[in-house]
Amino acid sequence: MGYYTYYTLHIKEASRADVENIWVYANDECPDFPHIFGKEVPKSNMIDSESPYQWSGFLDDMVKISEAFPHVLFVLHGEGDSPEDLWNAYFQNGKYQMCRA
């Protein structure tokens, strides 16, 4: 049994066209992405995972996505199995910063 986390992705300062392009790219390049956030382009810039998921490669995937869309700030929020496992990760232009609660 693995460790599960609920994810929320906030795509900041992105146009509707950006979100659509990000979604196509992420679904093509990051195999876990559609399982977590779905294949359909979201109607909003803030998307919750439908259920908890094991996404051990989230850092690599989000860095890759942020490199492809360097003008966009991505904020990934995670709430793990453990009540004290709360964090935000900020991604932009291939760089990231983790902030744990």
JSON list of N, CA, C and O in Angstrom, two decimals, residues 9-12 14 18 21-23 25-27 29-30 33 55 57-76 89-97:
[
{"chain": "A", "resi": 9, "resn": "LEU", "atom": "N", "xyz": [-4.44, 22.05, -8.09]},
{"chain": "A", "resi": 9, "resn": "LEU", "atom": "CA", "xyz": [-3.54, 22.79, -8.97]},
{"chain": "A", "resi": 9, "resn": "LEU", "atom": "C", "xyz": [-4.17, 24.13, -9.30]},
{"chain": "A", "resi": 9, "resn": "LEU", "atom": "O", "xyz": [-5.31, 24.19, -9.77]},
{"chain": "A", "resi": 10, "resn": "HIS", "atom": "N", "xyz": [-3.43, 25.20, -9.05]},
{"chain": "A", "resi": 10, "resn": "HIS", "atom": "CA", "xyz": [-3.87, 26.55, -9.39]},
{"chain": "A", "resi": 10, "resn": "HIS", "atom": "C", "xyz": [-2.93, 27.06, -10.47]},
{"chain": "A", "resi": 10, "resn": "HIS", "atom": "O", "xyz": [-1.71, 27.12, -10.27]},
{"chain": "A", "resi": 11, "resn": "ILE", "atom": "N", "xyz": [-3.49, 27.41, -11.60]},
{"chain": "A", "resi": 11, "resn": "ILE", "atom": "CA", "xyz": [-2.72, 27.93, -12.73]},
{"chain": "A", "resi": 11, "resn": "ILE", "atom": "C", "xyz": [-2.93, 29.44, -12.74]},
{"chain": "A", "resi": 11, "resn": "ILE", "atom": "O", "xyz": [-3.98, 29.93, -13.14]},
{"chain": "A", "resi": 12, "resn": "LYS", "atom": "N", "xyz": [-1.94, 30.16, -12.28]},
{"chain": "A", "resi": 12, "resn": "LYS", "atom": "CA", "xyz": [-2.08, 31.61, -12.10]},
{"chain": "A", "resi": 12, "resn": "LYS", "atom": "C", "xyz": [-1.64, 32.39, -13.33]},
{"chain": "A", "resi": 12, "resn": "LYS", "atom": "O", "xyz": [-0.69, 32.01, -14.01]},
{"chain": "A", "resi": 14, "resn": "ALA", "atom": "N", "xyz": [-2.90, 32.86, -16.23]},
{"chain": "A", "resi": 14, "resn": "ALA", "atom": "CA", "xyz": [-2.95, 32.15, -17.51]},
{"chain": "A", "resi": 14, "resn": "ALA", "atom": "C", "xyz": [-4.27, 32.44, -18.21]},
{"chain": "A", "resi": 14, "resn": "ALA", "atom": "O", "xyz": [-5.32, 32.48, -17.57]},
{"chain": "A", "resi": 18, "resn": "ASP", "atom": "N", "xyz": [-4.05, 29.48, -22.72]},
{"chain": "A", "resi": 18, "resn": "ASP", "atom": "CA", "xyz": [-2.92, 28.88, -21.99]},
{"chain": "A", "resi": 18, "resn": "ASP", "atom": "C", "xyz": [-3.37, 27.60, -21.29]},
{"chain": "A", "resi": 18, "resn": "ASP", "atom": "O", "xyz": [-2.69, 26.57, -21.36]},
{"chain": "A", "resi": 21, "resn": "ASN", "atom": "N", "xyz": [-3.80, 24.79, -23.72]},
{"chain": "A", "resi": 21, "resn": "ASN", "atom": "CA", "xyz": [-2.50, 24.29, -24.18]},
{"chain": "A", "resi": 21, "resn": "ASN", "atom": "C", "xyz": [-1.75, 23.53, -23.10]},
{"chain": "A", "resi": 21, "resn": "ASN", "atom": "O", "xyz": [-1.12, 22.50, -23.37]},
{"chain": "A", "resi": 22, "resn": "ILE", "atom": "N", "xyz": [-1.83, 24.01, -21.87]},
{"chain": "A", "resi": 22, "resn": "ILE", "atom": "CA", "xyz": [-1.21, 23.32, -20.74]},
{"chain": "A", "resi": 22, "resn": "ILE", "atom": "C", "xyz": [-1.82, 21.94, -20.59]},
{"chain": "A", "resi": 22, "resn": "ILE", "atom": "O", "xyz": [-1.11, 20.95, -20.38]},
{"chain": "A", "resi": 23, "resn": "TRP", "atom": "N", "xyz": [-3.13, 21.86, -20.69]},
{"chain": "A", "resi": 23, "resn": "TRP", "atom": "CA", "xyz": [-3.82, 20.58, -20.51]},
{"chain": "A", "resi": 23, "resn": "TRP", "atom": "C", "xyz": [-3.42, 19.56, -21.58]},
{"chain": "A", "resi": 23, "resn": "TRP", "atom": "O", "xyz": [-3.15, 18.40, -21.26]},
{"chain": "A", "resi": 25, "resn": "TYR", "atom": "N", "xyz": [-0.62, 19.55, -23.33]},
{"chain": "A", "resi": 25, "resn": "TYR", "atom": "CA", "xyz": [0.78, 19.21, -23.08]},
{"chain": "A", "resi": 25, "resn": "TYR", "atom": "C", "xyz": [0.91, 18.25, -21.89]},
{"chain": "A", "resi": 25, "resn": "TYR", "atom": "O", "xyz": [1.59, 17.22, -21.99]},
{"chain": "A", "resi": 26, "resn": "ALA", "atom": "N", "xyz": [0.29, 18.59, -20.77]},
{"chain": "A", "resi": 26, "resn": "ALA", "atom": "CA", "xyz": [0.42, 17.78, -19.56]},
{"chain": "A", "resi": 26, "resn": "ALA", "atom": "C", "xyz": [-0.13, 16.37, -19.76]},
{"chain": "A", "resi": 26, "resn": "ALA", "atom": "O", "xyz": [0.45, 15.39, -19.29]},
{"chain": "A", "resi": 27, "resn": "ASN", "atom": "N", "xyz": [-1.25, 16.25, -20.47]},
{"chain": "A", "resi": 27, "resn": "ASN", "atom": "CA", "xyz": [-1.82, 14.93, -20.72]},
{"chain": "A", "resi": 27, "resn": "ASN", "atom": "C", "xyz": [-0.95, 14.10, -21.65]},
{"chain": "A", "resi": 27, "resn": "ASN", "atom": "O", "xyz": [-0.89, 12.88, -21.52]},
{"chain": "A", "resi": 29, "resn": "GLU", "atom": "N", "xyz": [2.53, 14.58, -22.06]},
{"chain": "A", "resi": 29, "resn": "GLU", "atom": "CA", "xyz": [3.90, 14.42, -21.56]},
{"chain": "A", "resi": 29, "resn": "GLU", "atom": "C", "xyz": [4.03, 13.83, -20.16]},
{"chain": "A", "resi": 29, "resn": "GLU", "atom": "O", "xyz": [5.11, 13.37, -19.80]},
{"chain": "A", "resi": 30, "resn": "CYS", "atom": "N", "xyz": [2.97, 13.85, -19.38]},
{"chain": "A", "resi": 30, "resn": "CYS", "atom": "CA", "xyz": [3.04, 13.40, -17.98]},
{"chain": "A", "resi": 30, "resn": "CYS", "atom": "C", "xyz": [1.96, 12.34, -17.76]},
{"chain": "A", "resi": 30, "resn": "CYS", "atom": "O", "xyz": [0.78, 12.68, -17.56]},
{"chain": "A", "resi": 33, "resn": "PHE", "atom": "N", "xyz": [-0.72, 12.70, -14.97]},
{"chain": "A", "resi": 33, "resn": "PHE", "atom": "CA", "xyz": [-1.54, 13.91, -14.94]},
{"chain": "A", "resi": 33, "resn": "PHE", "atom": "C", "xyz": [-3.02, 13.67, -15.24]},
{"chain": "A", "resi": 33, "resn": "PHE", "atom": "O", "xyz": [-3.88, 14.11, -14.47]},
{"chain": "A", "resi": 55, "resn": "TRP", "atom": "N", "xyz": [1.37, 10.10, -6.62]},
{"chain": "A", "resi": 55, "resn": "TRP", "atom": "CA", "xyz": [2.04, 10.80, -7.72]},
{"chain": "A", "resi": 55, "resn": "TRP", "atom": "C", "xyz": [3.46, 11.09, -7.27]},
{"chain": "A", "resi": 55, "resn": "TRP", "atom": "O", "xyz": [3.82, 12.22, -6.96]},
{"chain": "A", "resi": 57, "resn": "GLY", "atom": "N", "xyz": [6.14, 11.25, -8.89]},
{"chain": "A", "resi": 57, "resn": "GLY", "atom": "CA", "xyz": [6.93, 12.08, -9.80]},
{"chain": "A", "resi": 57, "resn": "GLY", "atom": "C", "xyz": [6.37, 13.47, -10.01]},
{"chain": "A", "resi": 57, "resn": "GLY", "atom": "O", "xyz": [6.66, 14.11, -11.03]},
{"chain": "A", "resi": 58, "resn": "PHE", "atom": "N", "xyz": [5.60, 13.98, -9.04]},
{"chain": "A", "resi": 58, "resn": "PHE", "atom": "CA", "xyz": [4.96, 15.28, -9.25]},
{"chain": "A", "resi": 58, "resn": "PHE", "atom": "C", "xyz": [5.97, 16.40, -9.46]},
{"chain": "A", "resi": 58, "resn": "PHE", "atom": "O", "xyz": [5.73, 17.30, -10.25]},
{"chain": "A", "resi": 59, "resn": "LEU", "atom": "N", "xyz": [7.10, 16.36, -8.76]},
{"chain": "A", "resi": 59, "resn": "LEU", "atom": "CA", "xyz": [8.10, 17.43, -8.93]},
{"chain": "A", "resi": 59, "resn": "LEU", "atom": "C", "xyz": [8.63, 17.44, -10.36]},
{"chain": "A", "resi": 59, "resn": "LEU", "atom": "O", "xyz": [8.67, 18.49, -11.01]},
{"chain": "A", "resi": 60, "resn": "ASP", "atom": "N", "xyz": [9.03, 16.28, -10.87]},
{"chain": "A", "resi": 60, "resn": "ASP", "atom": "CA", "xyz": [9.56, 16.20, -12.23]},
{"chain": "A", "resi": 60, "resn": "ASP", "atom": "C", "xyz": [8.51, 16.63, -13.26]},
{"chain": "A", "resi": 60, "resn": "ASP", "atom": "O", "xyz": [8.81, 17.37, -14.20]},
{"chain": "A", "resi": 61, "resn": "ASP", "atom": "N", "xyz": [7.28, 16.14, -13.08]},
{"chain": "A", "resi": 61, "resn": "ASP", "atom": "CA", "xyz": [6.21, 16.49, -14.02]},
{"chain": "A", "resi": 61, "resn": "ASP", "atom": "C", "xyz": [5.91, 17.98, -14.02]},
{"chain": "A", "resi": 61, "resn": "ASP", "atom": "O", "xyz": [5.79, 18.60, -15.08]},
{"chain": "A", "resi": 62, "resn": "MET", "atom": "N", "xyz": [5.80, 18.56, -12.85]},
{"chain": "A", "resi": 62, "resn": "MET", "atom": "CA", "xyz": [5.45, 19.97, -12.77]},
{"chain": "A", "resi": 62, "resn": "MET", "atom": "C", "xyz": [6.61, 20.87, -13.24]},
{"chain": "A", "resi": 62, "resn": "MET", "atom": "O", "xyz": [6.37, 21.91, -13.85]},
{"chain": "A", "resi": 63, "resn": "VAL", "atom": "N", "xyz": [7.85, 20.47, -13.01]},
{"chain": "A", "resi": 63, "resn": "VAL", "atom": "CA", "xyz": [8.99, 21.22, -13.54]},
{"chain": "A", "resi": 63, "resn": "VAL", "atom": "C", "xyz": [8.95, 21.19, -15.06]},
{"chain": "A", "resi": 63, "resn": "VAL", "atom": "O", "xyz": [9.13, 22.22, -15.73]},
{"chain": "A", "resi": 64, "resn": "LYS", "atom": "N", "xyz": [8.66, 20.02, -15.63]},
{"chain": "A", "resi": 64, "resn": "LYS", "atom": "CA", "xyz": [8.58, 19.89, -17.10]},
{"chain": "A", "resi": 64, "resn": "LYS", "atom": "C", "xyz": [7.48, 20.78, -17.66]},
{"chain": "A", "resi": 64, "resn": "LYS", "atom": "O", "xyz": [7.68, 21.48, -18.66]},
{"chain": "A", "resi": 65, "resn": "ILE", "atom": "N", "xyz": [6.32, 20.77, -17.02]},
{"chain": "A", "resi": 65, "resn": "ILE", "atom": "CA", "xyz": [5.20, 21.61, -17.48]},
{"chain": "A", "resi": 65, "resn": "ILE", "atom": "C", "xyz": [5.56, 23.08, -17.36]},
{"chain": "A", "resi": 65, "resn": "ILE", "atom": "O", "xyz": [5.31, 23.87, -18.28]},
{"chain": "A", "resi": 66, "resn": "SER", "atom": "N", "xyz": [6.19, 23.46, -16.25]},
{"chain": "A", "resi": 66, "resn": "SER", "atom": "CA", "xyz": [6.52, 24.87, -16.06]},
{"chain": "A", "resi": 66, "resn": "SER", "atom": "C", "xyz": [7.61, 25.34, -17.04]},
{"chain": "A", "resi": 66, "resn": "SER", "atom": "O", "xyz": [7.63, 26.50, -17.42]},
{"chain": "A", "resi": 67, "resn": "GLU", "atom": "N", "xyz": [8.49, 24.45, -17.45]},
{"chain": "A", "resi": 67, "resn": "GLU", "atom": "CA", "xyz": [9.49, 24.81, -18.47]},
{"chain": "A", "resi": 67, "resn": "GLU", "atom": "C", "xyz": [8.82, 25.08, -19.81]},
{"chain": "A", "resi": 67, "resn": "GLU", "atom": "O", "xyz": [9.24, 25.96, -20.56]},
{"chain": "A", "resi": 68, "resn": "ALA", "atom": "N", "xyz": [7.76, 24.32, -20.11]},
{"chain": "A", "resi": 68, "resn": "ALA", "atom": "CA", "xyz": [7.06, 24.49, -21.38]},
{"chain": "A", "resi": 68, "resn": "ALA", "atom": "C", "xyz": [6.21, 25.75, -21.41]},
{"chain": "A", "resi": 68, "resn": "ALA", "atom": "O", "xyz": [5.90, 26.27, -22.49]},
{"chain": "A", "resi": 69, "resn": "PHE", "atom": "N", "xyz": [5.83, 26.25, -20.23]},
{"chain": "A", "resi": 69, "resn": "PHE", "atom": "CA", "xyz": [4.99, 27.46, -20.12]},
{"chain": "A", "resi": 69, "resn": "PHE", "atom": "C", "xyz": [5.64, 28.39, -19.09]},
{"chain": "A", "resi": 69, "resn": "PHE", "atom": "O", "xyz": [5.11, 28.58, -17.99]},
{"chain": "A", "resi": 70, "resn": "PRO", "atom": "N", "xyz": [6.79, 28.97, -19.43]},
{"chain": "A", "resi": 70, "resn": "PRO", "atom": "CA", "xyz": [7.58, 29.72, -18.44]},
{"chain": "A", "resi": 70, "resn": "PRO", "atom": "C", "xyz": [6.91, 30.97, -17.89]},
{"chain": "A", "resi": 70, "resn": "PRO", "atom": "O", "xyz": [7.27, 31.43, -16.81]},
{"chain": "A", "resi": 71, "resn": "HIS", "atom": "N", "xyz": [5.94, 31.52, -18.58]},
{"chain": "A", "resi": 71, "resn": "HIS", "atom": "CA", "xyz": [5.27, 32.74, -18.13]},
{"chain": "A", "resi": 71, "resn": "HIS", "atom": "C", "xyz": [4.15, 32.47, -17.11]},
{"chain": "A", "resi": 71, "resn": "HIS", "atom": "O", "xyz": [3.60, 33.40, -16.55]},
{"chain": "A", "resi": 72, "resn": "VAL", "atom": "N", "xyz": [3.87, 31.20, -16.87]},
{"chain": "A", "resi": 72, "resn": "VAL", "atom": "CA", "xyz": [2.76, 30.83, -15.99]},
{"chain": "A", "resi": 72, "resn": "VAL", "atom": "C", "xyz": [3.31, 30.39, -14.63]},
{"chain": "A", "resi": 72, "resn": "VAL", "atom": "O", "xyz": [4.30, 29.66, -14.55]},
{"chain": "A", "resi": 73, "resn": "LEU", "atom": "N", "xyz": [2.64, 30.82, -13.56]},
{"chain": "A", "resi": 73, "resn": "LEU", "atom": "CA", "xyz": [2.95, 30.36, -12.22]},
{"chain": "A", "resi": 73, "resn": "LEU", "atom": "C", "xyz": [1.97, 29.24, -11.86]},
{"chain": "A", "resi": 73, "resn": "LEU", "atom": "O", "xyz": [0.76, 29.43, -11.95]},
{"chain": "A", "resi": 74, "resn": "PHE", "atom": "N", "xyz": [2.51, 28.09, -11.49]},
{"chain": "A", "resi": 74, "resn": "PHE", "atom": "CA", "xyz": [1.70, 26.95, -11.07]},
{"chain": "A", "resi": 74, "resn": "PHE", "atom": "C", "xyz": [1.86, 26.78, -9.56]},
{"chain": "A", "resi": 74, "resn": "PHE", "atom": "O", "xyz": [2.98, 26.76, -9.06]},
{"chain": "A", "resi": 75, "resn": "VAL", "atom": "N", "xyz": [0.74, 26.65, -8.86]},
{"chain": "A", "resi": 75, "resn": "VAL", "atom": "CA", "xyz": [0.77, 26.38, -7.43]},
{"chain": "A", "resi": 75, "resn": "VAL", "atom": "C", "xyz": [0.08, 25.04, -7.23]},
{"chain": "A", "resi": 75, "resn": "VAL", "atom": "O", "xyz": [-1.10, 24.88, -7.51]},
{"chain": "A", "resi": 76, "resn": "LEU", "atom": "N", "xyz": [0.86, 24.07, -6.74]},
{"chain": "A", "resi": 76, "resn": "LEU", "atom": "CA", "xyz": [0.32, 22.74, -6.46]},
{"chain": "A", "resi": 76, "resn": "LEU", "atom": "C", "xyz": [0.21, 22.58, -4.95]},
{"chain": "A", "resi": 76, "resn": "LEU", "atom": "O", "xyz": [1.20, 22.74, -4.24]},
{"chain": "A", "resi": 89, "resn": "ALA", "atom": "N", "xyz": [3.60, 23.81, -3.42]},
{"chain": "A", "resi": 89, "resn": "ALA", "atom": "CA", "xyz": [4.80, 23.87, -4.25]},
{"chain": "A", "resi": 89, "resn": "ALA", "atom": "C", "xyz": [4.52, 24.86, -5.37]},
{"chain": "A", "resi": 89, "resn": "ALA", "atom": "O", "xyz": [3.46, 24.83, -6.00]},
{"chain": "A", "resi": 90, "resn": "TYR", "atom": "N", "xyz": [5.47, 25.76, -5.59]},
{"chain": "A", "resi": 90, "resn": "TYR", "atom": "CA", "xyz": [5.34, 26.81, -6.59]},
{"chain": "A", "resi": 90, "resn": "TYR", "atom": "C", "xyz": [6.30, 26.50, -7.73]},
{"chain": "A", "resi": 90, "resn": "TYR", "atom": "O", "xyz": [7.49, 26.22, -7.49]},
{"chain": "A", "resi": 91, "resn": "PHE", "atom": "N", "xyz": [5.81, 26.54, -8.96]},
{"chain": "A", "resi": 91, "resn": "PHE", "atom": "CA", "xyz": [6.60, 26.20, -10.14]},
{"chain": "A", "resi": 91, "resn": "PHE", "atom": "C", "xyz": [6.50, 27.32, -11.16]},
{"chain": "A", "resi": 91, "resn": "PHE", "atom": "O", "xyz": [5.40, 27.76, -11.48]},
{"chain": "A", "resi": 92, "resn": "GLN", "atom": "N", "xyz": [7.65, 27.74, -11.67]},
{"chain": "A", "resi": 92, "resn": "GLN", "atom": "CA", "xyz": [7.66, 28.71, -12.76]},
{"chain": "A", "resi": 92, "resn": "GLN", "atom": "C", "xyz": [9.00, 28.60, -13.49]},
{"chain": "A", "resi": 92, "resn": "GLN", "atom": "O", "xyz": [10.06, 28.54, -12.86]},
{"chain": "A", "resi": 93, "resn": "ASN", "atom": "N", "xyz": [8.92, 28.52, -14.83]},
{"chain": "A", "resi": 93, "resn": "ASN", "atom": "CA", "xyz": [10.10, 28.52, -15.68]},
{"chain": "A", "resi": 93, "resn": "ASN", "atom": "C", "xyz": [11.11, 27.43, -15.29]},
{"chain": "A", "resi": 93, "resn": "ASN", "atom": "O", "xyz": [12.31, 27.66, -15.28]},
{"chain": "A", "resi": 94, "resn": "GLY", "atom": "N", "xyz": [10.60, 26.25, -14.94]},
{"chain": "A", "resi": 94, "resn": "GLY", "atom": "CA", "xyz": [11.48, 25.12, -14.62]},
{"chain": "A", "resi": 94, "resn": "GLY", "atom": "C", "xyz": [12.06, 25.12, -13.23]},
{"chain": "A", "resi": 94, "resn": "GLY", "atom": "O", "xyz": [12.88, 24.26, -12.88]},
{"chain": "A", "resi": 95, "resn": "LYS", "atom": "N", "xyz": [11.67, 26.07, -12.41]},
{"chain": "A", "resi": 95, "resn": "LYS", "atom": "CA", "xyz": [12.16, 26.15, -11.03]},
{"chain": "A", "resi": 95, "resn": "LYS", "atom": "C", "xyz": [10.98, 25.93, -10.08]},
{"chain": "A", "resi": 95, "resn": "LYS", "atom": "O", "xyz": [9.83, 26.15, -10.45]},
{"chain": "A", "resi": 96, "resn": "TYR", "atom": "N", "xyz": [11.30, 25.50, -8.86]},
{"chain": "A", "resi": 96, "resn": "TYR", "atom": "CA", "xyz": [10.23, 25.28, -7.90]},
{"chain": "A", "resi": 96, "resn": "TYR", "atom": "C", "xyz": [10.69, 25.58, -6.48]},
{"chain": "A", "resi": 96, "resn": "TYR", "atom": "O", "xyz": [11.88, 25.61, -6.20]},
{"chain": "A", "resi": 97, "resn": "GLN", "atom": "N", "xyz": [9.72, 25.81, -5.62]},
{"chain": "A", "resi": 97, "resn": "GLN", "atom": "CA", "xyz": [9.94, 26.00, -4.20]},
{"chain": "A", "resi": 97, "resn": "GLN", "atom": "C", "xyz": [8.86, 25.28, -3.44]},
{"chain": "A", "resi": 97, "resn": "GLN", "atom": "O", "xyz": [7.67, 25.43, -3.76]}
]
